[in-house]
């Protein structure tokens, strides 16, 4: 039968009447709680698809056991890229140490010339694209002007048609004159429609020509950047292996090596290892799931680490201290006591938790006391009800 805070209160009161204090070295008081595990999250340090989950809930694991495997293909590709960059940086450094060769200089000069030719071609394309853009712009302006003139003509002929209608109604002109003016209006409207379509087509041509001109300008910029890079490489070759150049190339090699080391480290992290001996309390993911870096894949219970949280009335707080020895009993082993030690005492008081049986006790102010178990890990399990007995007086050696 679990002891509650009522048990504590009665025991303390009886001890106070008979001995004049709340606790006695020979007469222990009991506090009730539940065994809890020391939980340890197992976190993915890199993201990716979970290819394997090698453990289930309840499984015992040892430190560095593989718990999960994340798809490493993208990380392997990053390693290859970093290895290639390191090889290139190393080759440049070795070449600089060996000195500039004539063949290398010729090759560098040829690359500069080729890049310069690309710039020339790109600039010619810009000029051609600009000329085409100007031509289409002139056509568009002309089409706009023609359309405005046609609209004015249409408005004028429509006004004359109104006048002709009035004259026809008064008998001043014939039906033939009226029909002739209506035909003039129709022709003017047709002209407006045709010129409107022509303007739309010209505007589309202008947009395409402008896009082509902008693309040509971008090509010039790219070509110039390539030429500048080729020229810089040639200058470096012509200067030879100066101390400054060697230091810069060495720094580039070290940076490439660091990136390779980082890529390998990321790939290693695709194997999720157990951080300590213990057992799996919860498995939070499933195989095939896409996980992010920082996600908790498992929750572990550290081996040989259990605790009990109990609550002590404020009046009896002076009778407990951190480091004080206690005895713990559980219903599953009624004839055994398991040693423990008070690991922490809360700084602030709180109301008794609602899972205490009586309403009166739930209104008391208490302090949370955490007891760490020292043995019995082969028998004790999280979730077991436990009674904690304070068997050592404060200050006892």
mmCIF file of C-alpha atoms in Angstrom:
data_model
loop_
_atom_site.group_PDB
_atom_site.id
_atom_site.type_symbol
_atom_site.label_atom_id
_atom_site.label_comp_id
_atom_site.label_asym_id
_atom_site.label_seq_id
_atom_site.Cartn_x
_atom_site.Cartn_y
_atom_site.Cartn_z
ATOM 1 C CA UNK A 1 0.000 0.000 0.000
ATOM 2 C CA UNK A 2 1.449 3.348 -1.064
ATOM 3 C CA UNK A 3 2.025 5.875 1.654
ATOM 4 C CA UNK A 4 0.717 9.382 1.091
ATOM 5 C CA UNK A 5 1.340 12.778 2.653
ATOM 6 C CA UNK A 6 -1.275 11.825 5.254
ATOM 7 C CA UNK A 7 1.109 9.063 6.356
ATOM 8 C CA UNK A 8 3.856 11.643 6.556
ATOM 9 C CA UNK A 9 1.745 14.001 8.647
ATOM 10 C CA UNK A 10 0.572 11.357 11.137
ATOM 11 C CA UNK A 11 4.068 9.918 11.532
ATOM 12 C CA UNK A 12 5.578 13.350 12.008
ATOM 13 C CA UNK A 13 2.945 14.352 14.575
ATOM 14 C CA UNK A 14 3.420 11.158 16.619
ATOM 15 C CA UNK A 15 7.173 11.557 16.566
ATOM 16 C CA UNK A 16 6.845 15.185 17.640
ATOM 17 C CA UNK A 17 4.725 14.189 20.664
ATOM 18 C CA UNK A 18 7.049 11.387 21.771
ATOM 19 C CA UNK A 19 10.487 12.743 20.919
ATOM 20 C CA UNK A 20 9.997 16.481 20.403
ATOM 21 C CA UNK A 21 11.129 16.478 16.732
ATOM 22 C CA UNK A 22 9.684 15.567 13.345
ATOM 23 C CA UNK A 23 12.311 12.945 12.417
ATOM 24 C CA UNK A 24 14.244 10.351 14.344
ATOM 25 C CA UNK A 25 17.254 8.304 13.354
ATOM 26 C CA UNK A 26 15.454 5.174 14.488
ATOM 27 C CA UNK A 27 11.895 6.011 13.393
ATOM 28 C CA UNK A 28 11.833 6.812 9.669
ATOM 29 C CA UNK A 29 9.013 8.672 7.958
ATOM 30 C CA UNK A 30 7.790 7.658 4.491
ATOM 31 C CA UNK A 31 7.217 9.782 1.390
ATOM 32 C CA UNK A 32 5.488 8.413 -1.699
ATOM 33 C CA UNK A 33 6.439 8.874 -5.339
ATOM 34 C CA UNK A 34 7.020 7.041 -8.601
ATOM 35 C CA UNK A 35 10.268 5.789 -10.096
ATOM 36 C CA UNK A 36 11.289 7.827 -13.123
ATOM 37 C CA UNK A 37 13.991 7.307 -15.722
ATOM 38 C CA UNK A 38 16.857 9.706 -16.387
ATOM 39 C CA UNK A 39 15.906 10.457 -20.002
ATOM 40 C CA UNK A 40 18.478 11.155 -22.696
ATOM 41 C CA UNK A 41 17.391 12.378 -26.163
ATOM 42 C CA UNK A 42 19.107 10.891 -29.216
ATOM 43 C CA UNK A 43 19.236 13.691 -31.785
ATOM 44 C CA UNK A 44 20.014 13.572 -35.507
ATOM 45 C CA UNK A 45 22.901 15.940 -36.237
ATOM 46 C CA UNK A 46 22.241 15.888 -40.005
ATOM 47 C CA UNK A 47 19.071 15.684 -42.078
ATOM 48 C CA UNK A 48 17.959 13.111 -44.614
ATOM 49 C CA UNK A 49 15.872 10.004 -45.197
ATOM 50 C CA UNK A 50 15.998 7.365 -42.453
ATOM 51 C CA UNK A 51 17.159 4.212 -44.237
ATOM 52 C CA UNK A 52 17.431 2.005 -41.141
ATOM 53 C CA UNK A 53 16.123 1.997 -37.584
ATOM 54 C CA UNK A 54 17.963 -0.835 -35.852
ATOM 55 C CA UNK A 55 16.327 -0.771 -32.397
ATOM 56 C CA UNK A 56 12.835 -0.889 -30.923
ATOM 57 C CA UNK A 57 11.394 0.474 -27.708
ATOM 58 C CA UNK A 58 12.653 -1.421 -24.659
ATOM 59 C CA UNK A 59 15.857 -2.597 -26.344
ATOM 60 C CA UNK A 60 19.086 -2.469 -24.336
ATOM 61 C CA UNK A 61 21.909 -0.630 -26.084
ATOM 62 C CA UNK A 62 25.548 0.145 -25.420
ATOM 63 C CA UNK A 63 27.388 3.366 -26.043
ATOM 64 C CA UNK A 64 28.225 3.859 -29.766
ATOM 65 C CA UNK A 65 25.776 1.184 -30.937
ATOM 66 C CA UNK A 66 24.260 2.152 -34.307
ATOM 67 C CA UNK A 67 20.629 3.119 -33.666
ATOM 68 C CA UNK A 68 19.720 4.582 -37.060
ATOM 69 C CA UNK A 69 21.214 5.208 -40.506
ATOM 70 C CA UNK A 70 20.445 8.324 -42.576
ATOM 71 C CA UNK A 71 20.820 8.362 -46.370
ATOM 72 C CA UNK A 72 24.394 9.532 -47.010
ATOM 73 C CA UNK A 73 24.380 9.884 -50.810
ATOM 74 C CA UNK A 74 24.279 13.679 -50.847
ATOM 75 C CA UNK A 75 27.053 13.797 -48.225
ATOM 76 C CA UNK A 76 29.174 11.366 -50.273
ATOM 77 C CA UNK A 77 28.774 13.673 -53.275
ATOM 78 C CA UNK A 78 29.896 16.627 -51.168
ATOM 79 C CA UNK A 79 32.991 14.641 -50.185
ATOM 80 C CA UNK A 80 33.839 13.971 -53.834
ATOM 81 C CA UNK A 81 33.479 17.660 -54.664
ATOM 82 C CA UNK A 82 35.662 18.605 -51.698
ATOM 83 C CA UNK A 83 38.295 16.037 -52.715
ATOM 84 C CA UNK A 84 38.384 17.463 -56.242
ATOM 85 C CA UNK A 85 38.755 20.999 -54.887
ATOM 86 C CA UNK A 86 41.599 19.859 -52.621
ATOM 87 C CA UNK A 87 43.384 18.151 -55.515
ATOM 88 C CA UNK A 88 43.104 21.325 -57.584
ATOM 89 C CA UNK A 89 44.378 23.527 -54.756
ATOM 90 C CA UNK A 90 47.269 21.133 -54.103
ATOM 91 C CA UNK A 91 48.203 21.054 -57.787
ATOM 92 C CA UNK A 92 48.291 24.849 -57.952
ATOM 93 C CA UNK A 93 50.484 25.013 -54.878
ATOM 94 C CA UNK A 94 52.908 22.396 -56.203
ATOM 95 C CA UNK A 95 53.087 24.141 -59.559
ATOM 96 C CA UNK A 96 53.862 27.444 -57.880
ATOM 97 C CA UNK A 97 56.616 25.804 -55.819
ATOM 98 C CA UNK A 98 58.132 24.264 -58.957
ATOM 99 C CA UNK A 99 58.115 27.579 -60.828
ATOM 100 C CA UNK A 100 56.345 28.733 -63.998
ATOM 101 C CA UNK A 101 56.980 26.655 -67.123
ATOM 102 C CA UNK A 102 56.983 28.078 -70.635
ATOM 103 C CA UNK A 103 54.279 25.638 -71.696
ATOM 104 C CA UNK A 104 52.085 26.749 -68.818
ATOM 105 C CA UNK A 105 52.664 30.384 -69.712
ATOM 106 C CA UNK A 106 51.715 29.741 -73.326
ATOM 107 C CA UNK A 107 48.589 27.950 -72.229
ATOM 108 C CA UNK A 108 47.659 30.819 -69.917
ATOM 109 C CA UNK A 109 48.232 33.379 -72.665
ATOM 110 C CA UNK A 110 46.066 31.345 -75.042
ATOM 111 C CA UNK A 111 43.289 31.263 -72.473
ATOM 112 C CA UNK A 112 43.478 35.041 -72.098
ATOM 113 C CA UNK A 113 43.327 35.474 -75.872
ATOM 114 C CA UNK A 114 40.375 33.120 -76.141
ATOM 115 C CA UNK A 115 38.555 34.976 -73.375
ATOM 116 C CA UNK A 116 39.279 38.313 -75.079
ATOM 117 C CA UNK A 117 37.860 36.960 -78.340
ATOM 118 C CA UNK A 118 34.728 35.911 -76.489
ATOM 119 C CA UNK A 119 34.387 39.454 -75.165
ATOM 120 C CA UNK A 120 34.716 40.861 -78.690
ATOM 121 C CA UNK A 121 32.066 38.505 -80.036
ATOM 122 C CA UNK A 122 29.762 39.315 -77.145
ATOM 123 C CA UNK A 123 30.200 43.065 -77.661
ATOM 124 C CA UNK A 124 29.394 42.671 -81.371
ATOM 125 C CA UNK A 125 26.244 40.819 -80.443
ATOM 126 C CA UNK A 126 25.290 43.664 -78.097
ATOM 127 C CA UNK A 127 25.692 46.200 -80.887
ATOM 128 C CA UNK A 128 23.630 44.071 -83.246
ATOM 129 C CA UNK A 129 20.929 43.544 -80.645
ATOM 130 C CA UNK A 130 20.855 47.288 -79.883
ATOM 131 C CA UNK A 131 20.487 48.139 -83.572
ATOM 132 C CA UNK A 132 17.608 45.705 -83.873
ATOM 133 C CA UNK A 133 16.039 47.142 -80.738
ATOM 134 C CA UNK A 134 16.278 50.695 -82.118
ATOM 135 C CA UNK A 135 14.771 49.588 -85.445
ATOM 136 C CA UNK A 136 11.818 47.885 -83.768
ATOM 137 C CA UNK A 137 11.357 50.882 -81.496
ATOM 138 C CA UNK A 138 11.121 53.159 -84.556
ATOM 139 C CA UNK A 139 8.551 50.809 -86.085
ATOM 140 C CA UNK A 140 6.576 50.859 -82.869
ATOM 141 C CA UNK A 141 6.641 54.666 -82.729
ATOM 142 C CA UNK A 142 5.511 54.830 -86.358
ATOM 143 C CA UNK A 143 2.703 52.362 -85.705
ATOM 144 C CA UNK A 144 1.572 54.390 -82.705
ATOM 145 C CA UNK A 145 1.557 57.575 -84.805
ATOM 146 C CA UNK A 146 -0.390 55.912 -87.614
ATOM 147 C CA UNK A 147 -2.901 54.525 -85.145
ATOM 148 C CA UNK A 148 -3.450 57.945 -83.584
ATOM 149 C CA UNK A 149 -4.043 59.446 -87.054
ATOM 150 C CA UNK A 150 -6.481 56.669 -87.953
ATOM 151 C CA UNK A 151 -8.375 57.204 -84.709
ATOM 152 C CA UNK A 152 -8.674 60.927 -85.452
ATOM 153 C CA UNK A 153 -9.927 60.153 -88.988
ATOM 154 C CA UNK A 154 -12.473 57.712 -87.586
ATOM 155 C CA UNK A 155 -13.715 60.281 -85.095
ATOM 156 C CA UNK A 156 -14.025 62.885 -87.856
ATOM 157 C CA UNK A 157 -15.941 60.548 -90.213
ATOM 158 C CA UNK A 158 -18.226 59.434 -87.364
ATOM 159 C CA UNK A 159 -19.018 63.108 -86.725
ATOM 160 C CA UNK A 160 -19.808 63.616 -90.416
ATOM 161 C CA UNK A 161 -22.051 60.544 -90.354
ATOM 162 C CA UNK A 162 -24.044 62.093 -87.526
ATOM 163 C CA UNK A 163 -24.406 65.303 -89.550
ATOM 164 C CA UNK A 164 -25.442 63.339 -92.650
ATOM 165 C CA UNK A 165 -28.059 61.492 -90.621
ATOM 166 C CA UNK A 166 -29.480 64.827 -89.498
ATOM 167 C CA UNK A 167 -29.499 66.187 -93.056
ATOM 168 C CA UNK A 168 -31.106 62.998 -94.354
ATOM 169 C CA UNK A 169 -33.811 63.247 -91.724
ATOM 170 C CA UNK A 170 -34.534 66.814 -92.842
ATOM 171 C CA UNK A 171 -34.521 65.811 -96.519
ATOM 172 C CA UNK A 172 -31.406 67.824 -97.380
ATOM 173 C CA UNK A 173 -29.409 64.774 -98.634
ATOM 174 C CA UNK A 174 -30.331 61.495 -100.249
ATOM 175 C CA UNK A 175 -30.189 57.951 -98.891
ATOM 176 C CA UNK A 176 -27.313 57.316 -101.252
ATOM 177 C CA UNK A 177 -25.283 60.104 -99.619
ATOM 178 C CA UNK A 178 -26.030 58.640 -96.184
ATOM 179 C CA UNK A 179 -24.915 55.139 -97.222
ATOM 180 C CA UNK A 180 -21.761 56.514 -98.793
ATOM 181 C CA UNK A 181 -20.789 58.269 -95.533
ATOM 182 C CA UNK A 182 -21.529 55.117 -93.511
ATOM 183 C CA UNK A 183 -19.164 53.164 -95.787
ATOM 184 C CA UNK A 184 -16.452 55.753 -95.183
ATOM 185 C CA UNK A 185 -16.872 55.242 -91.414
ATOM 186 C CA UNK A 186 -16.619 51.452 -91.829
ATOM 187 C CA UNK A 187 -13.402 51.803 -93.793
ATOM 188 C CA UNK A 188 -11.972 54.120 -91.134
ATOM 189 C CA UNK A 189 -12.867 51.616 -88.403
ATOM 190 C CA UNK A 190 -11.212 48.791 -90.358
ATOM 191 C CA UNK A 191 -8.068 50.888 -90.648
ATOM 192 C CA UNK A 192 -8.045 51.496 -86.875
ATOM 193 C CA UNK A 193 -8.427 47.761 -86.188
ATOM 194 C CA UNK A 194 -5.600 46.826 -88.539
ATOM 195 C CA UNK A 195 -3.246 49.425 -87.103
ATOM 196 C CA UNK A 196 -4.099 48.326 -83.541
ATOM 197 C CA UNK A 197 -3.145 44.738 -84.403
ATOM 198 C CA UNK A 198 0.018 45.954 -86.092
ATOM 199 C CA UNK A 199 0.989 47.962 -83.007
ATOM 200 C CA UNK A 200 0.457 44.950 -80.728
ATOM 201 C CA UNK A 201 2.693 42.842 -82.964
ATOM 202 C CA UNK A 202 5.362 45.529 -83.011
ATOM 203 C CA UNK A 203 5.222 45.857 -79.209
ATOM 204 C CA UNK A 204 5.788 42.088 -78.874
ATOM 205 C CA UNK A 205 8.748 42.352 -81.253
ATOM 206 C CA UNK A 206 10.124 45.214 -79.162
ATOM 207 C CA UNK A 207 9.860 43.175 -75.939
ATOM 208 C CA UNK A 208 11.700 40.261 -77.571
ATOM 209 C CA UNK A 209 14.371 42.578 -78.982
ATOM 210 C CA UNK A 210 14.910 44.208 -75.593
ATOM 211 C CA UNK A 211 15.219 40.799 -73.923
ATOM 212 C CA UNK A 212 17.802 39.766 -76.521
ATOM 213 C CA UNK A 213 19.739 42.998 -75.962
ATOM 214 C CA UNK A 214 19.776 42.514 -72.171
ATOM 215 C CA UNK A 215 20.920 38.895 -72.589
ATOM 216 C CA UNK A 216 23.727 40.064 -74.864
ATOM 217 C CA UNK A 217 24.824 42.609 -72.259
ATOM 218 C CA UNK A 218 24.871 39.872 -69.604
ATOM 219 C CA UNK A 219 27.034 37.730 -71.877
ATOM 220 C CA UNK A 220 29.513 40.594 -72.178
ATOM 221 C CA UNK A 221 29.723 40.805 -68.390
ATOM 222 C CA UNK A 222 30.325 37.078 -68.064
ATOM 223 C CA UNK A 223 32.934 37.079 -70.815
ATOM 224 C CA UNK A 224 34.787 39.998 -69.224
ATOM 225 C CA UNK A 225 34.813 38.207 -65.863
ATOM 226 C CA UNK A 226 36.274 35.101 -67.517
ATOM 227 C CA UNK A 227 38.881 37.210 -69.283
ATOM 228 C CA UNK A 228 39.837 38.944 -66.027
ATOM 229 C CA UNK A 229 40.173 35.566 -64.298
ATOM 230 C CA UNK A 230 42.332 34.186 -67.107
ATOM 231 C CA UNK A 231 44.486 37.324 -67.025
ATOM 232 C CA UNK A 232 44.882 37.029 -63.246
ATOM 233 C CA UNK A 233 46.016 33.410 -63.601
ATOM 234 C CA UNK A 234 48.496 34.423 -66.291
ATOM 235 C CA UNK A 235 49.818 37.269 -64.141
ATOM 236 C CA UNK A 236 50.312 34.820 -61.294
ATOM 237 C CA UNK A 237 52.267 32.481 -63.564
ATOM 238 C CA UNK A 238 54.398 35.329 -64.882
ATOM 239 C CA UNK A 239 55.175 36.584 -61.371
ATOM 240 C CA UNK A 240 56.461 33.180 -60.351
ATOM 241 C CA UNK A 241 56.536 31.688 -56.859
ATOM 242 C CA UNK A 242 56.646 34.764 -54.653
ATOM 243 C CA UNK A 243 56.175 34.324 -50.921
ATOM 244 C CA UNK A 244 52.859 36.122 -51.127
ATOM 245 C CA UNK A 245 51.575 33.826 -53.852
ATOM 246 C CA UNK A 246 52.733 30.717 -52.028
ATOM 247 C CA UNK A 247 51.002 31.820 -48.836
ATOM 248 C CA UNK A 248 47.769 32.494 -50.712
ATOM 249 C CA UNK A 249 47.900 29.109 -52.430
ATOM 250 C CA UNK A 250 48.739 27.363 -49.166
ATOM 251 C CA UNK A 251 45.769 29.055 -47.485
ATOM 252 C CA UNK A 252 43.537 27.896 -50.338
ATOM 253 C CA UNK A 253 44.806 24.338 -49.893
ATOM 254 C CA UNK A 254 44.177 24.420 -46.135
ATOM 255 C CA UNK A 255 40.690 25.775 -46.714
ATOM 256 C CA UNK A 256 39.971 22.976 -49.199
ATOM 257 C CA UNK A 257 41.261 20.417 -46.682
ATOM 258 C CA UNK A 258 39.010 21.872 -43.969
ATOM 259 C CA UNK A 259 35.984 21.623 -46.252
ATOM 260 C CA UNK A 260 36.833 17.987 -46.989
ATOM 261 C CA UNK A 261 37.187 17.215 -43.277
ATOM 262 C CA UNK A 262 33.837 18.887 -42.597
ATOM 263 C CA UNK A 263 32.180 16.900 -45.395
ATOM 264 C CA UNK A 264 33.547 13.628 -43.997
ATOM 265 C CA UNK A 265 32.351 14.550 -40.521
ATOM 266 C CA UNK A 266 28.858 15.217 -41.854
ATOM 267 C CA UNK A 267 28.859 11.839 -43.589
ATOM 268 C CA UNK A 268 29.921 10.111 -40.354
ATOM 269 C CA UNK A 269 26.957 11.696 -38.603
ATOM 270 C CA UNK A 270 24.560 9.824 -40.908
ATOM 271 C CA UNK A 271 25.121 6.911 -38.528
ATOM 272 C CA UNK A 272 23.233 7.817 -35.356
ATOM 273 C CA UNK A 273 25.009 6.259 -32.367
ATOM 274 C CA UNK A 274 23.864 5.609 -28.813
ATOM 275 C CA UNK A 275 25.386 8.349 -26.622
ATOM 276 C CA UNK A 276 25.528 6.091 -23.538
ATOM 277 C CA UNK A 277 24.680 2.656 -22.183
ATOM 278 C CA UNK A 278 20.977 2.276 -21.481
ATOM 279 C CA UNK A 279 17.682 1.286 -23.060
ATOM 280 C CA UNK A 280 15.246 2.795 -25.563
ATOM 281 C CA UNK A 281 12.207 4.379 -23.904
ATOM 282 C CA UNK A 282 10.566 5.881 -26.992
ATOM 283 C CA UNK A 283 11.087 5.687 -30.752
ATOM 284 C CA UNK A 284 9.826 8.937 -32.274
ATOM 285 C CA UNK A 285 10.309 8.232 -36.005
ATOM 286 C CA UNK A 286 9.701 5.525 -38.593
ATOM 287 C CA UNK A 287 11.895 4.042 -41.306
ATOM 288 C CA UNK A 288 11.738 5.975 -44.580
ATOM 289 C CA UNK A 289 10.813 9.221 -42.847
ATOM 290 C CA UNK A 290 12.563 12.453 -43.847
ATOM 291 C CA UNK A 291 14.161 13.923 -40.745
ATOM 292 C CA UNK A 292 15.787 17.288 -40.087
ATOM 293 C CA UNK A 293 18.988 18.078 -38.240
ATOM 294 C CA UNK A 294 18.138 18.537 -34.565
ATOM 295 C CA UNK A 295 15.182 16.126 -34.604
ATOM 296 C CA UNK A 296 14.879 13.745 -31.644
ATOM 297 C CA UNK A 297 14.861 10.210 -33.074
ATOM 298 C CA UNK A 298 14.821 8.269 -29.791
ATOM 299 C CA UNK A 299 14.500 8.908 -26.081
ATOM 300 C CA UNK A 300 16.837 6.733 -24.011
ATOM 301 C CA UNK A 301 17.009 5.808 -20.368
ATOM 302 C CA UNK A 302 20.573 5.887 -19.109
ATOM 303 C CA UNK A 303 21.745 2.644 -17.591
ATOM 304 C CA UNK A 304 21.707 2.522 -13.787
ATOM 305 C CA UNK A 305 20.031 5.919 -13.452
ATOM 306 C CA UNK A 306 16.601 6.087 -11.809
ATOM 307 C CA UNK A 307 15.066 8.748 -9.608
ATOM 308 C CA UNK A 308 12.042 9.315 -7.390
ATOM 309 C CA UNK A 309 10.407 12.711 -6.933
ATOM 310 C CA UNK A 310 8.602 13.150 -3.598
ATOM 311 C CA UNK A 311 7.110 16.163 -1.848
ATOM 312 C CA UNK A 312 7.909 17.294 1.678
ATOM 313 C CA UNK A 313 5.821 19.741 3.773
ATOM 314 C CA UNK A 314 7.388 23.117 4.386
ATOM 315 C CA UNK A 315 7.477 22.522 8.140
ATOM 316 C CA UNK A 316 9.755 19.483 7.708
ATOM 317 C CA UNK A 317 12.106 21.026 5.153
ATOM 318 C CA UNK A 318 14.854 21.526 7.742
ATOM 319 C CA UNK A 319 15.110 17.765 8.273
ATOM 320 C CA UNK A 320 16.352 17.011 4.744
ATOM 321 C CA UNK A 321 19.400 18.108 2.776
ATOM 322 C CA UNK A 322 21.155 17.342 -0.490
ATOM 323 C CA UNK A 323 23.402 14.283 -0.110
ATOM 324 C CA UNK A 324 21.292 12.747 2.665
ATOM 325 C CA UNK A 325 20.885 8.955 2.481
ATOM 326 C CA UNK A 326 17.417 7.416 2.146
ATOM 327 C CA UNK A 327 15.899 3.951 1.742
ATOM 328 C CA UNK A 328 13.398 3.191 -1.014
ATOM 329 C CA UNK A 329 10.790 0.409 -1.020
ATOM 330 C CA UNK A 330 8.557 -0.733 -3.883
ATOM 331 C CA UNK A 331 5.461 -2.928 -3.876
ATOM 332 C CA UNK A 332 7.086 -5.487 -6.184
ATOM 333 C CA UNK A 333 9.762 -6.276 -3.576
ATOM 334 C CA UNK A 334 8.086 -5.665 -0.188
ATOM 335 C CA UNK A 335 10.894 -7.257 1.831
ATOM 336 C CA UNK A 336 13.748 -5.294 0.253
ATOM 337 C CA UNK A 337 15.073 -1.784 0.689
ATOM 338 C CA UNK A 338 17.060 -0.007 -2.019
ATOM 339 C CA UNK A 339 19.524 2.769 -1.122
ATOM 340 C CA UNK A 340 19.196 6.252 -2.521
ATOM 341 C CA UNK A 341 20.467 9.769 -1.944
ATOM 342 C CA UNK A 342 18.750 13.164 -2.070
ATOM 343 C CA UNK A 343 20.090 14.834 -5.174
ATOM 344 C CA UNK A 344 18.120 18.104 -5.203
ATOM 345 C CA UNK A 345 15.531 20.099 -3.260
ATOM 346 C CA UNK A 346 13.301 22.640 -4.999
ATOM 347 C CA UNK A 347 13.919 26.326 -4.259
ATOM 348 C CA UNK A 348 10.216 27.242 -4.434
ATOM 349 C CA UNK A 349 7.178 25.770 -2.729
ATOM 350 C CA UNK A 350 4.205 24.465 -4.709
ATOM 351 C CA UNK A 351 0.833 22.892 -4.053
ATOM 352 C CA UNK A 352 0.805 19.139 -3.590
ATOM 353 C CA UNK A 353 0.313 17.445 -7.007
ATOM 354 C CA UNK A 354 -3.267 16.455 -7.871
ATOM 355 C CA UNK A 355 -2.478 12.745 -7.928
ATOM 356 C CA UNK A 356 -2.270 12.785 -4.103
ATOM 357 C CA UNK A 357 -5.352 10.990 -2.792
ATOM 358 C CA UNK A 358 -7.040 13.503 -0.449
ATOM 359 C CA UNK A 359 -8.348 17.014 -1.149
ATOM 360 C CA UNK A 360 -6.913 18.292 2.127
ATOM 361 C CA UNK A 361 -3.402 17.202 1.217
ATOM 362 C CA UNK A 362 -3.639 18.727 -2.263
ATOM 363 C CA UNK A 363 -3.982 22.202 -0.715
ATOM 364 C CA UNK A 364 -0.709 21.946 1.262
ATOM 365 C CA UNK A 365 2.416 23.806 0.248
ATOM 366 C CA UNK A 366 5.289 21.394 -0.314
ATOM 367 C CA UNK A 367 8.784 21.260 -1.773
ATOM 368 C CA UNK A 368 9.803 18.786 -4.464
ATOM 369 C CA UNK A 369 12.676 16.507 -3.441
ATOM 370 C CA UNK A 370 14.485 14.388 -6.036
ATOM 371 C CA UNK A 371 16.047 11.127 -4.864
ATOM 372 C CA UNK A 372 18.634 9.350 -7.027
ATOM 373 C CA UNK A 373 18.761 5.553 -6.754
ATOM 374 C CA UNK A 374 22.158 4.019 -5.954
ATOM 375 C CA UNK A 375 21.453 0.342 -6.696
ATOM 376 C CA UNK A 376 18.695 -2.146 -7.526
ATOM 377 C CA UNK A 377 18.707 -1.276 -11.215
ATOM 378 C CA UNK A 378 18.291 -4.932 -12.204
ATOM 379 C CA UNK A 379 14.945 -5.025 -10.364
ATOM 380 C CA UNK A 380 13.575 -1.503 -10.394
ATOM 381 C CA UNK A 381 11.673 -0.143 -13.392
ATOM 382 C CA UNK A 382 10.295 3.308 -14.343
ATOM 383 C CA UNK A 383 6.677 3.742 -13.293
ATOM 384 C CA UNK A 384 6.877 1.624 -10.140
ATOM 385 C CA UNK A 385 5.238 3.238 -7.070
ATOM 386 C CA UNK A 386 7.915 3.852 -4.451
ATOM 387 C CA UNK A 387 8.062 4.834 -0.765
ATOM 388 C CA UNK A 388 11.061 6.871 0.372
ATOM 389 C CA UNK A 389 12.223 6.567 3.993
ATOM 390 C CA UNK A 390 14.468 9.236 5.477
ATOM 391 C CA UNK A 391 16.847 7.072 7.491
ATOM 392 C CA UNK A 392 19.645 9.548 8.172
ATOM 393 C CA UNK A 393 19.459 12.684 10.276
ATOM 394 C CA UNK A 394 20.601 16.014 8.867
ATOM 395 C CA UNK A 395 24.292 16.443 9.555
ATOM 396 C CA UNK A 396 24.872 12.722 10.249
ATOM 397 C CA UNK A 397 28.194 11.319 9.062
#
